Amino acid sequence: MTNMANGSSDGKHWNSITKGVFDFVLITLLTTSLFYTVITSRDDDKLWEEIVPIIIGTILYPATLYLFELIQSMVRNIKDNILLKRRQVGGIHHIDTALLRSDEKQPKKRKAVSKSMMETAKKNMVSWLGYMKLSLTFMMHNSCLTIILWDSFKLILWVVTITYWRRDSNTDDWNFSLVPVNIYRLHFIALSLTNTELCLFILGSTEIRDVLGSLTFWVSLFTLPPVAIIAKYLFCSPFSFFNIYWMLGFMIWIKGFLIMDRIINIFNFGIERKSHRLWRIGFGIFLVASAFASSMYVLQGIHPFKEETNQFVYSLARFGEFFYFSFITFSTVGYGDVTPKTINAKLMSIVFISLMLVWVPYEMNSLIQAFGGVTRISGHISSWGSMDDFIIVIGDIDPIQLSSFIFKIYYAGAKMKIILLTNKSIEKYDLQVDQAKLLRQSLCIIKEDVGLNGYIDILHTVKINRASATYVLSTFKTKDTRKTDMKTVAKLISLKKFGYTGENLLIQFCSPIGPQITLPDFGHIVNLYRTKMVIIAKHITCPGIITLIINLSLTHNAMMPKDTNEQHSQKLPHLYKNYLVGVSKCLRIYEIPERLVGVAFETLCSNLYNRHGSITIGIMHSSGLNRVFQLNPAGKDYIIKKGDRAILIADSAYTKSMQQDIVSAAGTNSSYAMRDTIFNLVRNKWSEEEDDGEATTGGKSDNDDDHADRSSSIHSNQDGNSLIPVDLGELDSKPDVNCMVVSSITFACRYVYEHSSLPVIAIIGYSDFILQLLVYFEEIKKFNVVLFEREISSKLPLNILLRFKNFLAVIDGDPMKKSDVNRAELQKACYIYVLPSPILGDPEESEEDQDIRTILIYRHIKSIMQGTMVSKLSNEGNIFSLVELHNAANVTYLDDRKWAAWNVFDKRLDPSFSYIHSFEYSMGQFISDEMLYGLTINTMMTEEDYTIYRILLGLVSTGDANDKNTGIEMMAIRDIEGFNKRTFGQLFDHLFSKMNKIVIGIYRVGVVPMESCVICAPPSNFLISHIDMAYIISNNNEICKL
């Protein structure tokens, strides 16, 4: 499979050298011609009178650029402080502003010990230059206000200047003798401003084609001396270089037109497309007509020497006539309203009329479509330069799915275009179009279908065979996912009949569609439904595994800001601060260098952990023609072979010392090019407010010891016998043998369940997914299930559920009534799963309404369970829970804690911020299809990523008949024989050396029932408690194919 990054390291090095040479040659040419033009403009000026204005302009532009960035930053601070005043959270910077703050410190990273001072200085210089280039890139991206200011200054200056030009006939040359000396000085500054702007733009661009593909660059270039020099020798030899620069001043209008279009696109968020198009047409016609009028004034305007009218009034009147003629010319499609008299004027008229013949109909067509037509395409199919770097996404996907693609490519640092072929309306993706513009990602959306009765020729148009990768996706945002998957299969058949090889094809299904229905050996398949089913089943036996797996799949640094304000830090829950310790860990794959070939796996694992804090969980290697992986081969005498790769859990912001000292990325992990600089800079916003004391050491809170005994009592007894109370009391009459409808869990354990000792799962709600989940539970035979909802027995087809009568019971009751919850004895379940119920509720109910109901039910039941268990302090097992929502951003409404800064962060950057840093997610008690889709997208971009997806599935394996691997398991620390240490590092060494088990995290149970936290790979000095549970990987896992 094609790697999605921009080539190998050698190619990147060569591109950097080429770009550097290009920048040097172009900047040297521009600056040299600038000095030559200014020095030769007047014979009477002294040298310092010409050099000083150039220096002033060179300093003035970056100073103004920084000043505007500072003002924008202050405005955003005021705005965000007002927004978050009642939440006691400091103002949030936009991501671009955070990059530009001079008081921001660069990310602190561990560095390898340098061999010499020269090497240290070189590394510091490279780091500083990279930081400055990144800042310059974002500054130029936000330079619209600066450009408007100085272009307005240049335009006014040019208009004032032409009032001093004189000639009696349009066949005569302009006479510039009346222009004051001070006007020359101001033009020197204006010319220096333009040159500085262009030089900074060139330096801030990452590739040569970014420079050459910019229309603003070419328009600005026409107002600079190199073009003036060419024009002098070709057309205007009697004039000086500076006079020709004056005569090309009308190009400022054209540049204003381009800047106007850019600004309208930037501020298009929330504006209707109709208004957007009207502004474009209105401003565009005015600016282009002004440019035409200005050029005609220069080419055939007259201003007699003996004219007695005020020079400004006379010039303005003549300009108004040309503006009128140009406007009439455009409105009548250019038939004879202007009579150019010179050859140059005729050529200029042809250029402008041709421009309007193309641009005006295009904009009018877009306006008509905005008012009632159907847009067939958004963006451009082709890109500047080669078409090799693009991906194609096919399917009627939900907008959130497209957003995940945009963010994934952004985090990967890939310079790629996304082409989406969908049958949905393009207007549904307006927000994603804005997101792509904000993150500067190239996006093209085409309304075409390649399935049955589709337009197959579009595959020729987009050159699908040249795509770096193709994705055929189903959407999970539909009532009938099976129907959507069937359409996806039809699209796959079209691709195969078209002749697509499928080598770089990745497919995602969202329903229990069987692999026999899909095309064999055609692409890589990811099934969102299967992933969800397996991970929920694993979550029941290993609480918190969902949060652990989602975080391991992230390809960006998800670190939370750390509070140094002691007063504010005390308000953060202790469990949540523990969660933050491991939130930045992710799954990574590295190629093991040849010098480590022959080393035992145990040695490699110990060295990586003791020296770098990275946990090696397995090995990838080749077996014949197949690639395979094995989780934890410790104790099986596995020796590292050539070509092996280490599977690690490491910091997303990995260190250079780790890469150089132990393992080498060797270009195999390029899709994980982290944007750590951006997120670290954002996090530094809170560096003066957050305290990382406890979060990094993992120390216990003051009230841990006070409640340890109570928590241990609640958590200690987890066997199945606790599900049947000692005092059964008076029960209802024994139901019919085929009846699954009961009144309580006790009743179900006595008369319904075949194996009453199995743990009970209480499911509140029902959807089509639950039926398939029951089928899966029937296969693994590890759980008893109870369905609890209002009138559920009358609304569900119980005849279909009879096949599960050995482990399934149904209880009628309103989850919003405390009496019904207590009657059902939900506190006797080990696990509670709350989800939306589209089948049981109102068919017209929206996803938002379903989420609201689910949130209230979960909060109500959690409150009852916590109150019941704490008050009774019974010996019943602790209750673990899971809540599912349609919209992942709604997770913040599951608790009453004040919003953190990341929860109100700009969702246009990444919607995952809404749940990655939420409290309920940190407890491992939240799931959403959006989260799982993000997991699949994070592991579908390259072959290496797909390998990670297979490894993650191995980690959540339940060890059923079809899969002998047990994946991640849980072990109570108090049950570890001979272990009485206090830190995570000591726990890791003990389990690995004594039991060949690899511990990858901690599940910490709080003192309050149904509260906990997931801590992934904490540091070695992290303090653990005897009531903690450890996530471990045993050495009984078999070899798995990729």
GROMACS .gro file of C-alpha atoms in nm, residues 605 607-617 648-651:
model
   16
  605CYS     CA    1   1.118  -0.501   2.618
  607ASN     CA    2   1.550  -0.187   2.774
  608LEU     CA    3   1.280   0.011   2.600
  609TYR     CA    4   1.082   0.050   2.920
  610ASN     CA    5   1.368   0.121   3.160
  611ARG     CA    6   1.544   0.369   2.928
  612HIS     CA    7   1.254   0.540   2.751
  613GLY     CA    8   0.935   0.447   2.932
  614SER     CA    9   0.793   0.277   2.619
  615ILE     CA   10   0.608  -0.050   2.662
  616THR     CA   11   0.672  -0.314   2.395
  617ILE     CA   12   0.357  -0.524   2.362
  648LEU     CA   13   0.505  -0.004   2.125
  649ILE     CA   14   0.288   0.204   2.353
  650ALA     CA   15   0.478   0.530   2.370
  651ASP     CA   16   0.435   0.904   2.401
   0.00000   0.00000   0.00000
